[in-house]
Amino acid sequence: MQRLYLFHQPRHNVAVAANNSTSRSFHLAQGLCEPEVLARTESDIAKMQRKDIEEQLDLLKTAINEKQPSDNVISILTKLKAEVVPTEDILRSTKAGMIVAKQRANPDKAVARLASEIVSKWKTMVEAEKRRKAGGAGAKTGTASPSKNVDASSPAPAPPATESDEWKGGDPAKRKWQEDGVDIKRTGVPTRDNCVGLLYNGLAFMSKASSTKVILKGMEVEKAAYTKYKGDTPEYRAKMRSLFQNLKNKQNKDLGPRVLNGEISADRFVVMTHDELKSAERKKEDDELQKDNMKRAQVPMAERSISDALKCGRCGQKKVSYSQAQTRSADEPMTTFCECTVCGNRWKFS
């Protein structure tokens, strides 16, 4: 039984036929001389990735040395973050970790934060790969230590929090996209971008969530509102201001975390009423106030009569309403409370 392997090259195709006999004969599809088996192994892929990484690192070093605009540096770092699948060998041979880590001290806050996120991500992925390989080796050899066997029956521990999972800046009450070095130009429309920034400031208020998490959630909420209110309409702008004010309300400190962790979805958040946005404490206070007002409204008021026998000392009119109440001891005469219905003058007498 023969197997046929086809390998595509930029200038020619090579067909290699191999049988199970002791000596293998190779045949070229187009009569090329000196046949060669072209195998794409894992090491070949690693070499290609290493080359791509080195090219990006060279561009990064050039951008830093030539003091190019921060946007260029961020573009290179973003590509490294998105496309590199790090291994311990690749990071060591290319020194990618060291080069990127230096940018954590970059004066530009956006560059520094992105570099920190990349280093943290790579570290987590490399450690996860180590654990995976260690687990696979243990399963094959059956030589896992007793302590590992005990742990195997229990749920795997959650991975430790990384730098990208939590914001480690100064006072969270002063967080803004400007201070965090976040780019809010995400939609290409200035009004919408400003709303993204407004939502970022609201969601980041008193929050320890990473800038990446906050900006992504802000974009999600803005998009939901833009869709719900059919574009840049007065309703859309009013809702953005309302959401921001509720997020910044110190008495409603649970609202932002509930939106960030997904308890309140973006689609739900943008249609919540003023009462629904209130905190549980505020709702309780309002309910108690409403009950108190109801009780007050049900208290019977003293009946008032109108008499033409009483004369107002201010305007001289005889259109005076009055009521009587026992304000002193029972054997004392009642007090008469008077109010002129014309000028509003009030007086009393016993």
PDB file of C-alpha atoms in Angstrom, residues 44-318:
ATOM      1  CA  ASP A  44       9.657  24.147  11.513  1.00  0.00           C
ATOM      2  CA  ILE A  45       6.534  26.035  12.576  1.00  0.00           C
ATOM      3  CA  ALA A  46       8.322  27.287  15.672  1.00  0.00           C
ATOM      4  CA  LYS A  47      11.198  28.530  13.520  1.00  0.00           C
ATOM      5  CA  MET A  48       8.803  30.415  11.265  1.00  0.00           C
ATOM      6  CA  GLN A  49       7.026  31.971  14.227  1.00  0.00           C
ATOM      7  CA  ARG A  50      10.378  32.869  15.768  1.00  0.00           C
ATOM      8  CA  LYS A  51      11.299  34.688  12.575  1.00  0.00           C
ATOM      9  CA  ASP A  52       8.032  36.656  12.572  1.00  0.00           C
ATOM     10  CA  ILE A  53       8.503  37.594  16.227  1.00  0.00           C
ATOM     11  CA  GLU A  54      12.060  38.748  15.619  1.00  0.00           C
ATOM     12  CA  GLU A  55      10.856  40.957  12.761  1.00  0.00           C
ATOM     13  CA  GLN A  56       8.219  42.573  14.984  1.00  0.00           C
ATOM     14  CA  LEU A  57      10.740  43.039  17.791  1.00  0.00           C
ATOM     15  CA  ASP A  58      13.142  44.735  15.378  1.00  0.00           C
ATOM     16  CA  LEU A  59      10.341  47.089  14.344  1.00  0.00           C
ATOM     17  CA  LEU A  60       9.563  47.751  18.001  1.00  0.00           C
ATOM     18  CA  LYS A  61      13.169  48.565  18.868  1.00  0.00           C
ATOM     19  CA  THR A  62      13.432  50.832  15.839  1.00  0.00           C
ATOM     20  CA  ALA A  63      10.241  52.670  16.791  1.00  0.00           C
ATOM     21  CA  ILE A  64      11.512  53.185  20.341  1.00  0.00           C
ATOM     22  CA  ASN A  65      15.008  54.266  19.333  1.00  0.00           C
ATOM     23  CA  GLU A  66      13.724  56.674  16.697  1.00  0.00           C
ATOM     24  CA  LYS A  67      11.069  58.006  19.100  1.00  0.00           C
ATOM     25  CA  GLN A  68       8.297  57.327  16.633  1.00  0.00           C
ATOM     26  CA  PRO A  69       4.676  58.226  17.572  1.00  0.00           C
ATOM     27  CA  SER A  70       3.139  56.117  20.311  1.00  0.00           C
ATOM     28  CA  ASP A  71       0.521  54.850  17.859  1.00  0.00           C
ATOM     29  CA  ASN A  72       3.262  52.993  15.969  1.00  0.00           C
ATOM     30  CA  VAL A  73       4.517  51.337  19.150  1.00  0.00           C
ATOM     31  CA  ILE A  74       0.984  50.418  20.222  1.00  0.00           C
ATOM     32  CA  SER A  75       0.288  48.925  16.781  1.00  0.00           C
ATOM     33  CA  ILE A  76       3.346  46.653  17.028  1.00  0.00           C
ATOM     34  CA  LEU A  77       2.577  45.632  20.607  1.00  0.00           C
ATOM     35  CA  THR A  78      -1.033  44.921  19.705  1.00  0.00           C
ATOM     36  CA  LYS A  79       0.077  42.607  16.910  1.00  0.00           C
ATOM     37  CA  LEU A  80       2.469  40.797  19.256  1.00  0.00           C
ATOM     38  CA  LYS A  81      -0.298  40.390  21.813  1.00  0.00           C
ATOM     39  CA  ALA A  82      -2.813  39.059  19.306  1.00  0.00           C
ATOM     40  CA  GLU A  83      -0.671  36.794  17.118  1.00  0.00           C
ATOM     41  CA  VAL A  84       2.143  35.384  19.239  1.00  0.00           C
ATOM     42  CA  VAL A  85       1.613  31.965  20.792  1.00  0.00           C
ATOM     43  CA  PRO A  86       4.459  32.033  23.308  1.00  0.00           C
ATOM     44  CA  THR A  87       6.580  29.102  24.403  1.00  0.00           C
ATOM     45  CA  GLU A  88       9.392  29.159  26.885  1.00  0.00           C
ATOM     46  CA  ASP A  89      11.909  28.329  24.152  1.00  0.00           C
ATOM     47  CA  ILE A  90      10.708  31.084  21.792  1.00  0.00           C
ATOM     48  CA  LEU A  91      10.627  33.756  24.486  1.00  0.00           C
ATOM     49  CA  ARG A  92      14.105  32.799  25.648  1.00  0.00           C
ATOM     50  CA  SER A  93      15.675  32.663  22.176  1.00  0.00           C
ATOM     51  CA  THR A  94      14.101  35.894  20.911  1.00  0.00           C
ATOM     52  CA  LYS A  95      14.321  37.733  24.264  1.00  0.00           C
ATOM     53  CA  ALA A  96      10.805  38.945  23.500  1.00  0.00           C
ATOM     54  CA  GLY A  97       9.818  38.997  27.149  1.00  0.00           C
ATOM     55  CA  MET A  98      12.723  41.226  28.128  1.00  0.00           C
ATOM     56  CA  ILE A  99      12.225  43.619  25.222  1.00  0.00           C
ATOM     57  CA  VAL A 100       8.500  44.045  25.798  1.00  0.00           C
ATOM     58  CA  ALA A 101       8.886  44.194  29.589  1.00  0.00           C
ATOM     59  CA  LYS A 102      11.109  47.275  29.264  1.00  0.00           C
ATOM     60  CA  GLN A 103       8.151  49.165  27.815  1.00  0.00           C
ATOM     61  CA  ARG A 104       6.276  48.866  31.106  1.00  0.00           C
ATOM     62  CA  ALA A 105       8.310  51.905  32.127  1.00  0.00           C
ATOM     63  CA  ASN A 106       7.396  53.822  28.958  1.00  0.00           C
ATOM     64  CA  PRO A 107       6.296  57.422  29.699  1.00  0.00           C
ATOM     65  CA  ASP A 108       3.205  56.866  27.579  1.00  0.00           C
ATOM     66  CA  LYS A 109       0.659  55.246  29.895  1.00  0.00           C
ATOM     67  CA  ALA A 110      -1.110  53.423  27.075  1.00  0.00           C
ATOM     68  CA  VAL A 111       2.133  51.815  25.906  1.00  0.00           C
ATOM     69  CA  ALA A 112       3.150  50.916  29.457  1.00  0.00           C
ATOM     70  CA  ARG A 113      -0.200  49.333  30.236  1.00  0.00           C
ATOM     71  CA  LEU A 114      -0.291  47.333  26.998  1.00  0.00           C
ATOM     72  CA  ALA A 115       3.243  46.054  27.611  1.00  0.00           C
ATOM     73  CA  SER A 116       2.238  44.929  31.115  1.00  0.00           C
ATOM     74  CA  GLU A 117      -0.768  43.091  29.718  1.00  0.00           C
ATOM     75  CA  ILE A 118       1.375  41.296  27.120  1.00  0.00           C
ATOM     76  CA  VAL A 119       3.997  40.184  29.646  1.00  0.00           C
ATOM     77  CA  SER A 120       1.296  38.970  32.002  1.00  0.00           C
ATOM     78  CA  LYS A 121      -0.518  37.112  29.217  1.00  0.00           C
ATOM     79  CA  TRP A 122       2.645  35.405  27.977  1.00  0.00           C
ATOM     80  CA  LYS A 123       3.646  34.386  31.485  1.00  0.00           C
ATOM     81  CA  THR A 124       0.242  32.867  32.133  1.00  0.00           C
ATOM     82  CA  MET A 125       0.238  30.952  28.831  1.00  0.00           C
ATOM     83  CA  VAL A 126       3.748  29.565  29.339  1.00  0.00           C
ATOM     84  CA  GLU A 127       2.908  28.411  32.869  1.00  0.00           C
ATOM     85  CA  ALA A 128      -0.321  26.828  31.641  1.00  0.00           C
ATOM     86  CA  GLU A 129       1.595  24.945  28.944  1.00  0.00           C
ATOM     87  CA  LYS A 130       4.056  23.683  31.556  1.00  0.00           C
ATOM     88  CA  ARG A 131       1.201  22.403  33.714  1.00  0.00           C
ATOM     89  CA  ARG A 132      -0.427  20.740  30.719  1.00  0.00           C
ATOM     90  CA  LYS A 133       2.747  18.936  29.739  1.00  0.00           C
ATOM     91  CA  ALA A 134       3.431  17.925  33.322  1.00  0.00           C
ATOM     92  CA  GLY A 135      -0.083  16.539  33.633  1.00  0.00           C
ATOM     93  CA  GLY A 136       0.234  14.635  30.372  1.00  0.00           C
ATOM     94  CA  ALA A 137       3.565  13.126  31.376  1.00  0.00           C
ATOM     95  CA  GLY A 138       2.162  12.078  34.742  1.00  0.00           C
ATOM     96  CA  ALA A 139      -0.835  10.402  33.114  1.00  0.00           C
ATOM     97  CA  LYS A 140       1.355   8.397  30.731  1.00  0.00           C
ATOM     98  CA  THR A 141       3.927   7.216  33.264  1.00  0.00           C
ATOM     99  CA  GLY A 142       1.550   6.798  36.194  1.00  0.00           C
ATOM    100  CA  THR A 143       4.202   8.195  38.533  1.00  0.00           C
ATOM    101  CA  ALA A 144       2.247  11.125  39.901  1.00  0.00           C
ATOM    102  CA  SER A 145       3.054  11.915  43.499  1.00  0.00           C
ATOM    103  CA  PRO A 146       0.508  11.061  46.238  1.00  0.00           C
ATOM    104  CA  SER A 147      -0.275  14.717  46.778  1.00  0.00           C
ATOM    105  CA  LYS A 148      -1.138  15.123  43.093  1.00  0.00           C
ATOM    106  CA  ASN A 149      -3.378  12.047  43.213  1.00  0.00           C
ATOM    107  CA  VAL A 150      -5.329  13.575  46.084  1.00  0.00           C
ATOM    108  CA  ASP A 151      -5.688  16.880  44.245  1.00  0.00           C
ATOM    109  CA  ALA A 152      -6.882  15.117  41.119  1.00  0.00           C
ATOM    110  CA  SER A 153     -10.174  14.240  42.795  1.00  0.00           C
ATOM    111  CA  SER A 154     -10.873  17.860  43.704  1.00  0.00           C
ATOM    112  CA  PRO A 155     -11.688  20.750  41.358  1.00  0.00           C
ATOM    113  CA  ALA A 156      -8.699  22.359  39.699  1.00  0.00           C
ATOM    114  CA  PRO A 157      -7.713  25.601  41.421  1.00  0.00           C
ATOM    115  CA  ALA A 158      -8.528  28.801  39.595  1.00  0.00           C
ATOM    116  CA  PRO A 159      -5.547  30.423  37.858  1.00  0.00           C
ATOM    117  CA  PRO A 160      -3.988  33.255  39.833  1.00  0.00           C
ATOM    118  CA  ALA A 161      -5.049  36.780  38.966  1.00  0.00           C
ATOM    119  CA  THR A 162      -2.759  38.484  36.489  1.00  0.00           C
ATOM    120  CA  GLU A 163      -1.867  42.113  35.989  1.00  0.00           C
ATOM    121  CA  SER A 164      -4.428  42.385  33.207  1.00  0.00           C
ATOM    122  CA  ASP A 165      -7.247  41.192  35.497  1.00  0.00           C
ATOM    123  CA  GLU A 166      -6.975  44.049  37.976  1.00  0.00           C
ATOM    124  CA  TRP A 167      -6.180  47.740  37.808  1.00  0.00           C
ATOM    125  CA  LYS A 168      -3.275  48.725  40.026  1.00  0.00           C
ATOM    126  CA  GLY A 169      -3.268  52.480  39.716  1.00  0.00           C
ATOM    127  CA  GLY A 170      -3.938  55.155  42.325  1.00  0.00           C
ATOM    128  CA  ASP A 171      -7.250  56.338  43.719  1.00  0.00           C
ATOM    129  CA  PRO A 172     -10.099  54.469  41.922  1.00  0.00           C
ATOM    130  CA  ALA A 173     -12.419  57.391  42.655  1.00  0.00           C
ATOM    131  CA  LYS A 174     -10.347  59.517  40.250  1.00  0.00           C
ATOM    132  CA  ARG A 175     -10.216  57.019  37.386  1.00  0.00           C
ATOM    133  CA  LYS A 176     -10.889  58.453  33.938  1.00  0.00           C
ATOM    134  CA  TRP A 177      -9.959  57.304  30.468  1.00  0.00           C
ATOM    135  CA  GLN A 178      -7.548  60.241  30.214  1.00  0.00           C
ATOM    136  CA  GLU A 179      -5.723  59.201  33.394  1.00  0.00           C
ATOM    137  CA  ASP A 180      -5.720  55.517  32.454  1.00  0.00           C
ATOM    138  CA  GLY A 181      -4.253  56.276  29.025  1.00  0.00           C
ATOM    139  CA  VAL A 182      -7.121  54.610  27.166  1.00  0.00           C
ATOM    140  CA  ASP A 183      -7.929  55.313  23.527  1.00  0.00           C
ATOM    141  CA  ILE A 184     -11.681  55.959  23.225  1.00  0.00           C
ATOM    142  CA  LYS A 185     -11.672  56.503  19.455  1.00  0.00           C
ATOM    143  CA  ARG A 186     -13.358  53.205  18.701  1.00  0.00           C
ATOM    144  CA  THR A 187     -16.305  53.989  16.416  1.00  0.00           C
ATOM    145  CA  GLY A 188     -15.013  56.635  14.029  1.00  0.00           C
ATOM    146  CA  VAL A 189     -17.846  58.973  15.091  1.00  0.00           C
ATOM    147  CA  PRO A 190     -16.820  61.723  17.556  1.00  0.00           C
ATOM    148  CA  THR A 191     -20.167  61.802  19.369  1.00  0.00           C
ATOM    149  CA  ARG A 192     -20.191  58.046  19.883  1.00  0.00           C
ATOM    150  CA  ASP A 193     -16.541  58.052  20.930  1.00  0.00           C
ATOM    151  CA  ASN A 194     -17.329  60.690  23.551  1.00  0.00           C
ATOM    152  CA  CYS A 195     -20.134  58.491  24.859  1.00  0.00           C
ATOM    153  CA  VAL A 196     -17.730  55.548  25.057  1.00  0.00           C
ATOM    154  CA  GLY A 197     -15.425  57.742  27.131  1.00  0.00           C
ATOM    155  CA  LEU A 198     -18.332  58.841  29.323  1.00  0.00           C
ATOM    156  CA  LEU A 199     -19.300  55.232  29.993  1.00  0.00           C
ATOM    157  CA  TYR A 200     -15.665  54.337  30.681  1.00  0.00           C
ATOM    158  CA  ASN A 201     -15.477  57.049  33.349  1.00  0.00           C
ATOM    159  CA  GLY A 202     -18.701  55.811  34.905  1.00  0.00           C
ATOM    160  CA  LEU A 203     -17.793  52.115  34.890  1.00  0.00           C
ATOM    161  CA  ALA A 204     -14.232  52.756  36.087  1.00  0.00           C
ATOM    162  CA  PHE A 205     -15.402  54.869  39.034  1.00  0.00           C
ATOM    163  CA  MET A 206     -14.361  53.092  42.257  1.00  0.00           C
ATOM    164  CA  SER A 207     -13.517  49.972  40.205  1.00  0.00           C
ATOM    165  CA  LYS A 208     -10.399  47.793  40.221  1.00  0.00           C
ATOM    166  CA  ALA A 209     -11.238  46.192  36.877  1.00  0.00           C
ATOM    167  CA  SER A 210      -8.577  46.378  34.170  1.00  0.00           C
ATOM    168  CA  SER A 211      -8.732  49.164  31.597  1.00  0.00           C
ATOM    169  CA  THR A 212      -9.241  46.592  28.852  1.00  0.00           C
ATOM    170  CA  LYS A 213     -12.289  45.118  30.574  1.00  0.00           C
ATOM    171  CA  VAL A 214     -13.795  48.535  31.247  1.00  0.00           C
ATOM    172  CA  ILE A 215     -13.331  49.903  27.713  1.00  0.00           C
ATOM    173  CA  LEU A 216     -14.735  46.742  26.126  1.00  0.00           C
ATOM    174  CA  LYS A 217     -17.807  46.884  28.352  1.00  0.00           C
ATOM    175  CA  GLY A 218     -18.212  50.597  27.625  1.00  0.00           C
ATOM    176  CA  MET A 219     -18.121  49.891  23.889  1.00  0.00           C
ATOM    177  CA  GLU A 220     -20.678  47.105  24.315  1.00  0.00           C
ATOM    178  CA  VAL A 221     -23.088  49.342  26.244  1.00  0.00           C
ATOM    179  CA  GLU A 222     -22.690  52.228  23.789  1.00  0.00           C
ATOM    180  CA  LYS A 223     -23.384  49.948  20.842  1.00  0.00           C
ATOM    181  CA  ALA A 224     -26.498  48.545  22.539  1.00  0.00           C
ATOM    182  CA  ALA A 225     -27.806  52.070  23.204  1.00  0.00           C
ATOM    183  CA  TYR A 226     -26.982  53.230  19.667  1.00  0.00           C
ATOM    184  CA  THR A 227     -28.953  50.291  18.272  1.00  0.00           C
ATOM    185  CA  LYS A 228     -31.875  50.613  20.691  1.00  0.00           C
ATOM    186  CA  TYR A 229     -32.396  54.346  20.184  1.00  0.00           C
ATOM    187  CA  LYS A 230     -31.791  54.196  16.430  1.00  0.00           C
ATOM    188  CA  GLY A 231     -28.625  56.230  16.111  1.00  0.00           C
ATOM    189  CA  ASP A 232     -27.424  59.539  17.494  1.00  0.00           C
ATOM    190  CA  THR A 233     -30.820  60.752  18.685  1.00  0.00           C
ATOM    191  CA  PRO A 234     -31.822  62.957  21.654  1.00  0.00           C
ATOM    192  CA  GLU A 235     -33.027  59.799  23.415  1.00  0.00           C
ATOM    193  CA  TYR A 236     -29.628  58.158  22.875  1.00  0.00           C
ATOM    194  CA  ARG A 237     -27.743  61.133  24.324  1.00  0.00           C
ATOM    195  CA  ALA A 238     -30.133  61.494  27.261  1.00  0.00           C
ATOM    196  CA  LYS A 239     -29.730  57.808  28.100  1.00  0.00           C
ATOM    197  CA  MET A 240     -25.937  58.061  27.974  1.00  0.00           C
ATOM    198  CA  ARG A 241     -25.993  60.979  30.435  1.00  0.00           C
ATOM    199  CA  SER A 242     -28.455  59.169  32.691  1.00  0.00           C
ATOM    200  CA  LEU A 243     -26.372  55.988  32.791  1.00  0.00           C
ATOM    201  CA  PHE A 244     -23.218  57.972  33.535  1.00  0.00           C
ATOM    202  CA  GLN A 245     -24.875  59.843  36.407  1.00  0.00           C
ATOM    203  CA  ASN A 246     -26.176  56.624  37.923  1.00  0.00           C
ATOM    204  CA  LEU A 247     -22.783  54.926  37.614  1.00  0.00           C
ATOM    205  CA  LYS A 248     -21.085  57.878  39.322  1.00  0.00           C
ATOM    206  CA  ASN A 249     -23.601  57.971  42.178  1.00  0.00           C
ATOM    207  CA  LYS A 250     -21.731  57.060  45.367  1.00  0.00           C
ATOM    208  CA  GLN A 251     -24.958  55.745  46.862  1.00  0.00           C
ATOM    209  CA  ASN A 252     -25.299  53.317  43.947  1.00  0.00           C
ATOM    210  CA  LYS A 253     -21.859  51.735  44.146  1.00  0.00           C
ATOM    211  CA  ASP A 254     -23.069  48.235  43.203  1.00  0.00           C
ATOM    212  CA  LEU A 255     -24.384  49.248  39.772  1.00  0.00           C
ATOM    213  CA  GLY A 256     -21.019  49.455  37.971  1.00  0.00           C
ATOM    214  CA  PRO A 257     -19.723  46.059  39.188  1.00  0.00           C
ATOM    215  CA  ARG A 258     -23.028  44.414  38.233  1.00  0.00           C
ATOM    216  CA  VAL A 259     -22.654  45.720  34.676  1.00  0.00           C
ATOM    217  CA  LEU A 260     -18.963  44.801  34.425  1.00  0.00           C
ATOM    218  CA  ASN A 261     -19.429  41.228  35.635  1.00  0.00           C
ATOM    219  CA  GLY A 262     -22.359  40.636  33.289  1.00  0.00           C
ATOM    220  CA  GLU A 263     -25.091  40.399  35.930  1.00  0.00           C
ATOM    221  CA  ILE A 264     -26.771  43.247  34.054  1.00  0.00           C
ATOM    222  CA  SER A 265     -26.363  42.793  30.297  1.00  0.00           C
ATOM    223  CA  ALA A 266     -25.650  45.743  28.029  1.00  0.00           C
ATOM    224  CA  ASP A 267     -29.017  45.355  26.274  1.00  0.00           C
ATOM    225  CA  ARG A 268     -30.824  45.356  29.613  1.00  0.00           C
ATOM    226  CA  PHE A 269     -28.759  48.215  31.036  1.00  0.00           C
ATOM    227  CA  VAL A 270     -29.696  50.668  28.286  1.00  0.00           C
ATOM    228  CA  VAL A 271     -33.456  50.206  28.785  1.00  0.00           C
ATOM    229  CA  MET A 272     -33.588  50.273  32.589  1.00  0.00           C
ATOM    230  CA  THR A 273     -35.816  52.981  34.039  1.00  0.00           C
ATOM    231  CA  HIS A 274     -34.755  55.523  36.647  1.00  0.00           C
ATOM    232  CA  ASP A 275     -36.373  53.450  39.397  1.00  0.00           C
ATOM    233  CA  GLU A 276     -34.746  50.227  38.163  1.00  0.00           C
ATOM    234  CA  LEU A 277     -31.321  51.868  38.217  1.00  0.00           C
ATOM    235  CA  LYS A 278     -31.659  52.805  41.881  1.00  0.00           C
ATOM    236  CA  SER A 279     -29.698  50.889  44.492  1.00  0.00           C
ATOM    237  CA  ALA A 280     -31.488  48.508  46.851  1.00  0.00           C
ATOM    238  CA  GLU A 281     -30.873  50.927  49.733  1.00  0.00           C
ATOM    239  CA  ARG A 282     -32.347  53.840  47.792  1.00  0.00           C
ATOM    240  CA  LYS A 283     -35.400  51.803  46.823  1.00  0.00           C
ATOM    241  CA  LYS A 284     -35.942  50.882  50.469  1.00  0.00           C
ATOM    242  CA  GLU A 285     -35.689  54.529  51.546  1.00  0.00           C
ATOM    243  CA  ASP A 286     -38.148  55.613  48.850  1.00  0.00           C
ATOM    244  CA  ASP A 287     -40.609  52.891  49.855  1.00  0.00           C
ATOM    245  CA  GLU A 288     -40.453  53.966  53.488  1.00  0.00           C
ATOM    246  CA  LEU A 289     -40.932  57.608  52.517  1.00  0.00           C
ATOM    247  CA  GLN A 290     -43.924  56.733  50.369  1.00  0.00           C
ATOM    248  CA  LYS A 291     -45.512  54.747  53.195  1.00  0.00           C
ATOM    249  CA  ASP A 292     -44.931  57.648  55.586  1.00  0.00           C
ATOM    250  CA  ASN A 293     -46.554  60.071  53.150  1.00  0.00           C
ATOM    251  CA  MET A 294     -49.528  57.763  52.806  1.00  0.00           C
ATOM    252  CA  LYS A 295     -49.965  57.681  56.574  1.00  0.00           C
ATOM    253  CA  ARG A 296     -49.772  61.451  56.767  1.00  0.00           C
ATOM    254  CA  ALA A 297     -52.355  61.811  54.021  1.00  0.00           C
ATOM    255  CA  GLN A 298     -54.770  59.606  55.932  1.00  0.00           C
ATOM    256  CA  VAL A 299     -54.597  61.671  59.170  1.00  0.00           C
ATOM    257  CA  PRO A 300     -57.935  63.507  59.575  1.00  0.00           C
ATOM    258  CA  MET A 301     -57.630  67.275  59.456  1.00  0.00           C
ATOM    259  CA  ALA A 302     -59.585  69.596  61.734  1.00  0.00           C
ATOM    260  CA  GLU A 303     -62.765  70.763  60.058  1.00  0.00           C
ATOM    261  CA  ARG A 304     -62.722  74.443  59.143  1.00  0.00           C
ATOM    262  CA  SER A 305     -65.772  76.671  58.870  1.00  0.00           C
ATOM    263  CA  ILE A 306     -66.238  80.018  57.171  1.00  0.00           C
ATOM    264  CA  SER A 307     -67.914  82.830  59.094  1.00  0.00           C
ATOM    265  CA  ASP A 308     -68.921  86.371  58.220  1.00  0.00           C
ATOM    266  CA  ALA A 309     -68.933  87.282  61.903  1.00  0.00           C
ATOM    267  CA  LEU A 310     -65.144  87.394  62.047  1.00  0.00           C
ATOM    268  CA  LYS A 311     -63.343  90.315  60.472  1.00  0.00           C
ATOM    269  CA  CYS A 312     -59.755  90.256  59.156  1.00  0.00           C
ATOM    270  CA  GLY A 313     -57.608  92.836  60.866  1.00  0.00           C
ATOM    271  CA  ARG A 314     -55.447  93.262  57.755  1.00  0.00           C
ATOM    272  CA  CYS A 315     -57.844  93.678  54.850  1.00  0.00           C
ATOM    273  CA  GLY A 316     -61.107  94.246  56.715  1.00  0.00           C
ATOM    274  CA  GLN A 317     -62.943  91.475  54.839  1.00  0.00           C
ATOM    275  CA  LYS A 318     -65.375  89.177  56.645  1.00  0.00           C
TER     276      LYS A 318
END
